[in-house]
Tab-separated table of C-alpha atoms in Angstrom:
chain	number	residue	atom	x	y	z
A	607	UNK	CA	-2.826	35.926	-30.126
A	608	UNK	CA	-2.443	32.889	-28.423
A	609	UNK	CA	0.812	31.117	-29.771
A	610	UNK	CA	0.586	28.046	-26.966
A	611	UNK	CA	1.309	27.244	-23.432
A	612	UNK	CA	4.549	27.345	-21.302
A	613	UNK	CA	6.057	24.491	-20.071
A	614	UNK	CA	5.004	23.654	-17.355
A	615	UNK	CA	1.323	24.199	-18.179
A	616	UNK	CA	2.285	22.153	-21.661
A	617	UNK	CA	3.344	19.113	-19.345
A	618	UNK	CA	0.180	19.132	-16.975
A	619	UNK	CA	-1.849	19.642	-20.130
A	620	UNK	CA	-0.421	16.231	-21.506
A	621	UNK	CA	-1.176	14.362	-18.686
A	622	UNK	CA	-4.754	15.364	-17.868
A	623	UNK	CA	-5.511	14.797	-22.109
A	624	UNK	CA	-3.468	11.376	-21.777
A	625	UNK	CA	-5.544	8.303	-22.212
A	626	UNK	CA	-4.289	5.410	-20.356
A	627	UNK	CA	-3.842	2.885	-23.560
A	628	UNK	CA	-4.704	-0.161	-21.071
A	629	UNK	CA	-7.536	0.607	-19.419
A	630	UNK	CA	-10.451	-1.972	-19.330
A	631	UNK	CA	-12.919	-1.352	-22.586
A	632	UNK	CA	-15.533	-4.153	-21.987
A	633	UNK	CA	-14.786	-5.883	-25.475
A	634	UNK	CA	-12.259	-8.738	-23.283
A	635	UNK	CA	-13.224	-10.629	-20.605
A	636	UNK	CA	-12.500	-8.929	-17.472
A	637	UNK	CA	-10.205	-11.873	-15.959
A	638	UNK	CA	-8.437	-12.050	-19.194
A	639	UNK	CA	-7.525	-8.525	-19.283
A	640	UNK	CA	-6.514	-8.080	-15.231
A	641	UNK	CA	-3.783	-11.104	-16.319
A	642	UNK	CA	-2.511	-9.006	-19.038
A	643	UNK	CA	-2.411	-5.440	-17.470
A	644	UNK	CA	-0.900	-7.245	-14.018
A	645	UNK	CA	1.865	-8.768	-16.462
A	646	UNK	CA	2.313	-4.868	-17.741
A	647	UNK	CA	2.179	-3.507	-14.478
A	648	UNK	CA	4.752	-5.746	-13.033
A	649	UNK	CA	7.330	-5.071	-15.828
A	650	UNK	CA	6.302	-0.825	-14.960
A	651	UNK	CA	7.230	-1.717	-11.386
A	652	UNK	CA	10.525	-3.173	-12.370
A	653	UNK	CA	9.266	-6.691	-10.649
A	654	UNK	CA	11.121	-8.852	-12.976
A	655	UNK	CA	14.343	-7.027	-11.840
A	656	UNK	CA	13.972	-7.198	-8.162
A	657	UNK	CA	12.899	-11.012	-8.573
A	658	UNK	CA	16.133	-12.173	-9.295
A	659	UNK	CA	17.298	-10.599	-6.507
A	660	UNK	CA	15.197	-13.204	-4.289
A	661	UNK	CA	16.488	-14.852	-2.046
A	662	UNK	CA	16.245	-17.558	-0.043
A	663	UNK	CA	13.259	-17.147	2.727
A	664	UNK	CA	14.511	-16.932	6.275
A	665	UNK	CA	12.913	-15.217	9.407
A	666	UNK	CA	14.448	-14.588	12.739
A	667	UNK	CA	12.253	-13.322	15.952
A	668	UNK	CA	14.237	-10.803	17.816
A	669	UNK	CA	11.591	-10.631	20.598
A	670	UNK	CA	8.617	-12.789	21.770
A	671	UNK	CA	7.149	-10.642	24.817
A	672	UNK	CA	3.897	-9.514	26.128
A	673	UNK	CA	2.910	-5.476	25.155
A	674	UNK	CA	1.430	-4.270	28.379
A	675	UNK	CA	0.733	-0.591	26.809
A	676	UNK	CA	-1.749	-2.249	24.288
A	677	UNK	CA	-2.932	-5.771	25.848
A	678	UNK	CA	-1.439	-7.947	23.595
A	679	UNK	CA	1.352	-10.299	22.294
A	680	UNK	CA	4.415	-8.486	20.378
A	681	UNK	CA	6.662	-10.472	17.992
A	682	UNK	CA	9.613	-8.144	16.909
A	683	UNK	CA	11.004	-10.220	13.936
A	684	UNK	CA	13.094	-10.184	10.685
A	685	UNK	CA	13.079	-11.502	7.456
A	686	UNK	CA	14.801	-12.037	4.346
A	687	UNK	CA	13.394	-9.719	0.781
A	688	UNK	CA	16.386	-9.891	-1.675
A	689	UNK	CA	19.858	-11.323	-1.522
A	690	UNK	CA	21.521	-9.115	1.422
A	691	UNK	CA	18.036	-7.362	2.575
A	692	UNK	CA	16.275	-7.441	5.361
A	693	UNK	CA	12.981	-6.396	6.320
A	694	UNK	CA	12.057	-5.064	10.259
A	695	UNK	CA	8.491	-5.745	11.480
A	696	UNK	CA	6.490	-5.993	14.580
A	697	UNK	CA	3.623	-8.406	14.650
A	698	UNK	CA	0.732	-7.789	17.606
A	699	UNK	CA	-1.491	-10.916	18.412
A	700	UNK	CA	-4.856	-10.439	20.633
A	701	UNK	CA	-4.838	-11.908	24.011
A	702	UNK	CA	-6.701	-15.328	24.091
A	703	UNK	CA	-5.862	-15.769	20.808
A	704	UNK	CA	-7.200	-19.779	20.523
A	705	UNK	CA	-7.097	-20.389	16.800
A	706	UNK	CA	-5.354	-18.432	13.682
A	707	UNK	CA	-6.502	-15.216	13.111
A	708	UNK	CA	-7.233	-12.810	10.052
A	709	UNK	CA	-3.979	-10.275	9.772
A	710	UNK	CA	-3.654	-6.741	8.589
A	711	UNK	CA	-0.213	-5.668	7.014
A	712	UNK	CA	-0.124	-2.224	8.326
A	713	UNK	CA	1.551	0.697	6.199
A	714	UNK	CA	2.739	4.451	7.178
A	715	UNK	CA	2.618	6.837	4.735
A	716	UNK	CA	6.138	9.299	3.683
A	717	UNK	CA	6.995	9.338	7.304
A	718	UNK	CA	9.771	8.553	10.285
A	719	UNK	CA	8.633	4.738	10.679
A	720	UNK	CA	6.556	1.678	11.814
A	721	UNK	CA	6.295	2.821	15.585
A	722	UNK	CA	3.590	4.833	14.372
A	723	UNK	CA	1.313	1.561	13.068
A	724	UNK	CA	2.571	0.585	16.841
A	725	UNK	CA	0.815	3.875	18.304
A	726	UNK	CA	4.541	4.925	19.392
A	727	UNK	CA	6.015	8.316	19.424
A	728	UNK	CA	9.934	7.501	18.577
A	729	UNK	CA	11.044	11.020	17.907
A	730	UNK	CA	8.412	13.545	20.099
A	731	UNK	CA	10.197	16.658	18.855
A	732	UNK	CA	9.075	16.224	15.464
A	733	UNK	CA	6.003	13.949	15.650
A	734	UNK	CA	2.028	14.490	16.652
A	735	UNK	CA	0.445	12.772	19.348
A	736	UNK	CA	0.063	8.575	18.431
A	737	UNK	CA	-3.740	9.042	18.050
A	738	UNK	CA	-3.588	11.547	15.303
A	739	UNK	CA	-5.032	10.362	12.328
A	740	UNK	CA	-5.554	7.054	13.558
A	741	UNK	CA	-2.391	5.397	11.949
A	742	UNK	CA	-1.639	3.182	15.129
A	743	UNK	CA	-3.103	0.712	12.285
A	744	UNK	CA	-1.923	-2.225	14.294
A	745	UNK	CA	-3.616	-1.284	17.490
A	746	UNK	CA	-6.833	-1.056	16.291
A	747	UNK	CA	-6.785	-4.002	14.311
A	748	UNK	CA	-5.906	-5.926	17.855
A	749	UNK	CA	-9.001	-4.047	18.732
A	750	UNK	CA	-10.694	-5.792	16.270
A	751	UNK	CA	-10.011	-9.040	17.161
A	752	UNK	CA	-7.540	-9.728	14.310
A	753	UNK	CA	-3.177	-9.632	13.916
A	754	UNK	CA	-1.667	-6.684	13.197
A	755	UNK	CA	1.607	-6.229	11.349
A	756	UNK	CA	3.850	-3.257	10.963
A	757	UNK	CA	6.295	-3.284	8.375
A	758	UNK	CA	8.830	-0.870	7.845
A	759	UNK	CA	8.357	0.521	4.160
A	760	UNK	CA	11.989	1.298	2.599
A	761	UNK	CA	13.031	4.658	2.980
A	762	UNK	CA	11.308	5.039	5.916
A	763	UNK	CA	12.258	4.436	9.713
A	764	UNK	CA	14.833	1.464	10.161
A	765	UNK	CA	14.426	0.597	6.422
A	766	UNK	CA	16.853	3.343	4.906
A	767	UNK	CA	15.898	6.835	6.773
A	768	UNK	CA	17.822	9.632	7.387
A	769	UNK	CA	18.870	11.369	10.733
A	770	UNK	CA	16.313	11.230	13.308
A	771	UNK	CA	14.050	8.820	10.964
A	772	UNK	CA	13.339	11.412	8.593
A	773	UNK	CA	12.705	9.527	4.999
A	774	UNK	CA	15.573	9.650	2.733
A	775	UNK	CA	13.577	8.044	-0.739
A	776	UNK	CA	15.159	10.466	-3.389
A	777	UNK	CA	18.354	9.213	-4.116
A	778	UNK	CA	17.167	5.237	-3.425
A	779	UNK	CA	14.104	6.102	-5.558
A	780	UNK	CA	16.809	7.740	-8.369
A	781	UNK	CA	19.450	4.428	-8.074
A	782	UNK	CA	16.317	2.214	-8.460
A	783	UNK	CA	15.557	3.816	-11.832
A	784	UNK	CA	18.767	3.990	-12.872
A	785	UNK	CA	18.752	-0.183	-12.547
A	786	UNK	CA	15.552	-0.502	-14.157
A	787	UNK	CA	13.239	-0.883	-11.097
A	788	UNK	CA	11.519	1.351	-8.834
A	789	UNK	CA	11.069	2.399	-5.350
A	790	UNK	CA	7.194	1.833	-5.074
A	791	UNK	CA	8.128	-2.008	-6.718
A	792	UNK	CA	10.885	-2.886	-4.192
A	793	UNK	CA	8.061	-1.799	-1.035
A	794	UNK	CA	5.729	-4.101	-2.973
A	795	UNK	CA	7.750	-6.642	-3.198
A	796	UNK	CA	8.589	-6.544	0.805
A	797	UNK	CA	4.446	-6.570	1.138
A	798	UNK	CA	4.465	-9.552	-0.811
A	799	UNK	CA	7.489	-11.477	0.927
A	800	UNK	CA	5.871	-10.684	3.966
A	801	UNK	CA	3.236	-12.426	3.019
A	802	UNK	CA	5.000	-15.179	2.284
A	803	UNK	CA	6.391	-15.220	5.660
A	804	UNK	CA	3.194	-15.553	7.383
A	805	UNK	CA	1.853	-18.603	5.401
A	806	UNK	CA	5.296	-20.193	5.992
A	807	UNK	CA	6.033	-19.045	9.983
A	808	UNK	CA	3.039	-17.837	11.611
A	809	UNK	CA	0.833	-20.804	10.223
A	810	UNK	CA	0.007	-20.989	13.905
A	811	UNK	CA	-1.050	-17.663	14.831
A	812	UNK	CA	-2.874	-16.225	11.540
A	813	UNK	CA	-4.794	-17.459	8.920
A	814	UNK	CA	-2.926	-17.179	5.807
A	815	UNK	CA	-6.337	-17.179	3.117
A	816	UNK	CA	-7.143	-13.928	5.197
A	817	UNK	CA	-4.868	-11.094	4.647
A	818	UNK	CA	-5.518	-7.391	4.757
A	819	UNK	CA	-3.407	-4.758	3.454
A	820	UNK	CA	-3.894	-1.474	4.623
A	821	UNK	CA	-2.114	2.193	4.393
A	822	UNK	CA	-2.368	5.526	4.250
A	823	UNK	CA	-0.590	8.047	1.792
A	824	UNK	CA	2.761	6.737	0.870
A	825	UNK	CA	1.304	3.484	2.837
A	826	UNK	CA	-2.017	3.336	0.540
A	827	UNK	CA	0.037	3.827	-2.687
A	828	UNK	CA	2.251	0.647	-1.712
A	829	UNK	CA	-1.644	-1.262	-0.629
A	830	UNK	CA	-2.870	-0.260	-4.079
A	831	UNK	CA	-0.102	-1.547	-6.349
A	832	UNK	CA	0.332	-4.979	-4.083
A	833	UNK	CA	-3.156	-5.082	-3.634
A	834	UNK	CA	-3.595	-5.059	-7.700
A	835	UNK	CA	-0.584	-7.654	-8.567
A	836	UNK	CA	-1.138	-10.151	-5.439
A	837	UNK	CA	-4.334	-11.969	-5.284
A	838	UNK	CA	-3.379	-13.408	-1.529
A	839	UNK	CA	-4.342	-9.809	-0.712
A	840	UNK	CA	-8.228	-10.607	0.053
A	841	UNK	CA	-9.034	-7.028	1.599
A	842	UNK	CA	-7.662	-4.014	0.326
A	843	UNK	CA	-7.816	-0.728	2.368
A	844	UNK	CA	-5.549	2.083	0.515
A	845	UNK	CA	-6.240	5.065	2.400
A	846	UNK	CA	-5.756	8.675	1.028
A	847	UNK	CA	-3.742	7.242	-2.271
A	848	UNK	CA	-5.757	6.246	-4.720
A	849	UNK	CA	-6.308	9.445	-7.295
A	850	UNK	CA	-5.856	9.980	-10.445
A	851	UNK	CA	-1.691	11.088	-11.349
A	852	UNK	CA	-3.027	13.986	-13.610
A	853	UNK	CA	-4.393	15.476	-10.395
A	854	UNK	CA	-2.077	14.268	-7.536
A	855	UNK	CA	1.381	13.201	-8.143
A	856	UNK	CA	1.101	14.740	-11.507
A	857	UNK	CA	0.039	18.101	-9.842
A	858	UNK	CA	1.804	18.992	-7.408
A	859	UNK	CA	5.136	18.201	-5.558
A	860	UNK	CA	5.133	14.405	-4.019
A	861	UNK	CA	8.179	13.047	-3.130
A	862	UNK	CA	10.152	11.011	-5.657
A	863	UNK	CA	8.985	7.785	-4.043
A	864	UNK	CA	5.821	7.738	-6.029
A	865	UNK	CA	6.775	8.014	-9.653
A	866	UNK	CA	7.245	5.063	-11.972
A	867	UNK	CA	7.884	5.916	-15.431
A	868	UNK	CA	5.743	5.563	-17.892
A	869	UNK	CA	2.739	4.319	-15.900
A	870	UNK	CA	0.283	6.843	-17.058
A	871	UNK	CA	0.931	5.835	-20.604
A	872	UNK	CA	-1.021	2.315	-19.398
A	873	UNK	CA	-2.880	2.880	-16.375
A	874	UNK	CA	-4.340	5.220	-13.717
A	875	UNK	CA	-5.314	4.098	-10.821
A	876	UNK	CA	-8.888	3.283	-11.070
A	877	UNK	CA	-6.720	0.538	-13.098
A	878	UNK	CA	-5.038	-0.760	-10.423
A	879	UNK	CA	-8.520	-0.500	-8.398
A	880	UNK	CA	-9.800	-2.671	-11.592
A	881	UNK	CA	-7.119	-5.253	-10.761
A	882	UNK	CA	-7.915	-5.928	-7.269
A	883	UNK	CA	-11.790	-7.276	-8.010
A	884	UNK	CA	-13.224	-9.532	-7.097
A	885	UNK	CA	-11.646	-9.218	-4.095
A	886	UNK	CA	-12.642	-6.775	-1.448
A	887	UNK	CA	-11.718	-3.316	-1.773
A	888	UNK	CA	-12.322	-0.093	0.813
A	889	UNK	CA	-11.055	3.001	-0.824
A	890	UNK	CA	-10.703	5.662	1.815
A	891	UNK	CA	-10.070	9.092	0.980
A	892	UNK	CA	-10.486	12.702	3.071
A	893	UNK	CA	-13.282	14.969	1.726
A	894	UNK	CA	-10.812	17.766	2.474
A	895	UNK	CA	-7.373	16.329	1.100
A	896	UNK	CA	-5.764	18.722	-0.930
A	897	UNK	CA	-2.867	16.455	-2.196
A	898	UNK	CA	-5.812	13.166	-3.199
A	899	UNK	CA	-8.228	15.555	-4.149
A	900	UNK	CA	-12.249	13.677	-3.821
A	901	UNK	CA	-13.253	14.503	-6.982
A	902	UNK	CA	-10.588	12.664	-8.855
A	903	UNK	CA	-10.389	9.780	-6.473
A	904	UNK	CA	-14.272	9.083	-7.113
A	905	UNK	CA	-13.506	9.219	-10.653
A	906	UNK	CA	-10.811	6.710	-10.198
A	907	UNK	CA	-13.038	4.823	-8.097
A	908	UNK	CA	-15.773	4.584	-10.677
A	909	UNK	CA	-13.271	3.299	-13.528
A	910	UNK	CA	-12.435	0.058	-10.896
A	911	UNK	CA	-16.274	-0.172	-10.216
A	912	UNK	CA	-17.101	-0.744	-13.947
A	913	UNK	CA	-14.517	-3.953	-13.881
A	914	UNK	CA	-16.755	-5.374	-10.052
A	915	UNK	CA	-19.283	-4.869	-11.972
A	916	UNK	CA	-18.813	-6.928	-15.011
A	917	UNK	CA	-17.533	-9.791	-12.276
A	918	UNK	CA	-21.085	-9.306	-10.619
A	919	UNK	CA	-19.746	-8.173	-7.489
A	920	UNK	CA	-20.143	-4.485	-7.172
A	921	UNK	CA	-21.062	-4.848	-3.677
A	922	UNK	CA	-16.981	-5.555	-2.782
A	923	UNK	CA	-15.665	-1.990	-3.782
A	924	UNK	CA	-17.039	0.390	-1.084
A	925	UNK	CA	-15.884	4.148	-1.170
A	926	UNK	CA	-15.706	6.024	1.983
A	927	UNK	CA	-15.267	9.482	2.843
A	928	UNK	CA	-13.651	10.530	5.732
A	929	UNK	CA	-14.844	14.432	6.980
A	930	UNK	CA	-11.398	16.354	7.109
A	931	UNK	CA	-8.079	15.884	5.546
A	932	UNK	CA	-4.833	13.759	4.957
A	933	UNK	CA	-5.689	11.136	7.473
A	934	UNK	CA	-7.146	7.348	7.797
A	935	UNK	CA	-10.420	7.133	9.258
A	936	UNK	CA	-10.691	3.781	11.190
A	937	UNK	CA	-13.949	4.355	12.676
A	938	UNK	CA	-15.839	4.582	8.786
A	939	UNK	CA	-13.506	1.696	7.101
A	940	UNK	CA	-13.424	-1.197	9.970
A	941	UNK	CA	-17.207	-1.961	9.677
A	942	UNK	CA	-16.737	-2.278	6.183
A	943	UNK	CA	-13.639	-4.713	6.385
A	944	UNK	CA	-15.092	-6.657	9.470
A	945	UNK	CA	-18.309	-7.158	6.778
A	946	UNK	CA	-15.546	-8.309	4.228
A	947	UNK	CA	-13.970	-10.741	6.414
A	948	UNK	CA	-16.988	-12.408	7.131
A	949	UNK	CA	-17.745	-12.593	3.800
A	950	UNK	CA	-14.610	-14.910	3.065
């Protein structure tokens, strides 16, 4: 006789049967309902909390110098988030730079820092070689002829880390909850005064209307959510993130820093893929990545694609499959992106 399930299998049960109350149906006009899910989705994220926090804009250069190890210029800078915060970033400008140039915010995933967006080894006992996965996002966006930013995600490397830079989210991830905000809002929010930072400072050097945002893991959840909420985001590149909960988060063990309560009552992320159109969007995800798995990031994938295609513009959400795991795959996204930026 079977008298029900235990548990555990109860709980996993509820979330792969749960219907996400706010996801697009076709009977509202697309626009219309992106303004009221990104109004939902910023109360989830605890947005409203953190925003009276602001605080006053400032930015301070720490270093102006050339980086011999990657041809380029390197500003190491800081700047203001909330009332008492600040935020650590390196920003890499191509030689011969002669007019402002398209920038990509580059994101680590749950890891010991920026250095890595940098293609820098900071702690060599405990890291793999810089060229492993290609996360030295920064580099190869110099490569390609555009600014590259890394910005230290909270919890991770200068921005709240343990010993040795190991991420220390679960307790900052717990006292955000406790305050009525959350962990992945406050790293949005840092994306989005970062932002703000380039169309005030670097007015010079990059062209504001042309920001990419691009990550991998933790990185590509914090793309995703930003990407969905802040429209100055033109190209979105979340890499090995987007998924659906029921089958990621939801399914195995992730670190704290990606929970948000009650999301999955609302949304999933083919949502929050929904949000970002008509802008440009390059999912990326591993055909062998046991913690994203493919088949529920395609489903994902398709939900978003049903919102491009009401706006006509199916075209702008391109899903590509990298051949292994866990990793970003620069050599199948940037032709995509480079095609976006032209586009704009």
């Amino acid at each position: 006789m079977d008298i029900g399930y235990l548990p555990l299998e109860h709980s996993h049960k509820m979330l792969k049967d749960l219907v996400p109350s706010m996801t697009w149906n076709g009977k509202q006009k697309p626009e219309e309902w992106q303004k009221d899910a990104r109004a939902k989705l910023t109360e989830l994220l605890g947005l409203d909390e953190i925003e009276k926090c602001k605080a006053e804009l400032k930015m301070e250069i720490e270093y102006d110098k050339i980086c011999e190890d990657h041809g380029c210029r390197e500003i190491r800078f800081r700047f203001t988030t909330e009332e008492n915060v600040t935020v650590p970033a390196h920003l890499l400008i191509p030689n011969g730079a002669d007019k402002p140039l398209p920038v990509m915010i580059g994101l680590q995933g749950h890891s010991r820092g920026m250095h890595k967006t940098l293609g820098r080894v900071k702690y060599p006992q405990h890291e793999p070689p810089v060229d492993d996965g290609d996360r030295d996002f920064a580099v190869r966006a110099v490569k390609e002829g555009v600014c590259g930013i890394a910005l230290e995600q909270r919890c991770f490397g200068e921005s709240g880390s343990l010993d040795e830079g190991v991420p220390g989210c679960r307790q900052i991830a717990m006292r955000s909850i406790l305050m009525g905000r959350t962990l992945v809002g406050e790293r949005v929010w840092d994306i989005m005064r970062c932002i703000d930072v380039i169309q005030k400072y670097f007015t010079d050097i990059i062209d504001g209307e042309k920001v990419i945002c691009l990550g991998n893991s933790g990185g590509g959840t914090a793309t995703t959510y930003a990407s969905a909420l802040d429209e100055r985001i033109k190209i979105s590149v979340p890499s090995c993130a987007v998924c659906s909960y029921a089958d990621s988060i939801g399914a195995r063990y992730h670190c704290e820093c990606n929970f948000i309560p009650h999301i999955a009552k609302y949304f999933d992320m083919g949502d929050l893929c929904a949000m970002v159109a008509p802008r440009a969007m390059v999912v990326v995800n591993g055909k062998d990545d046991t913690d994203f798995p493919l088949f529920a990031a395609k489903e994902c994938v398709a939900v978003g694609r049903k919102v491009y295609d009401a706006m006509g513009v199916d075209e702008k959400l391109v899903h590509v499959v990298g051949g292994a795991g866990h990793r970003f795959y620069a050599d199948d996204a940037w032709p995509h992106i480079e095609k976006a930026l032209k586009a704009l």
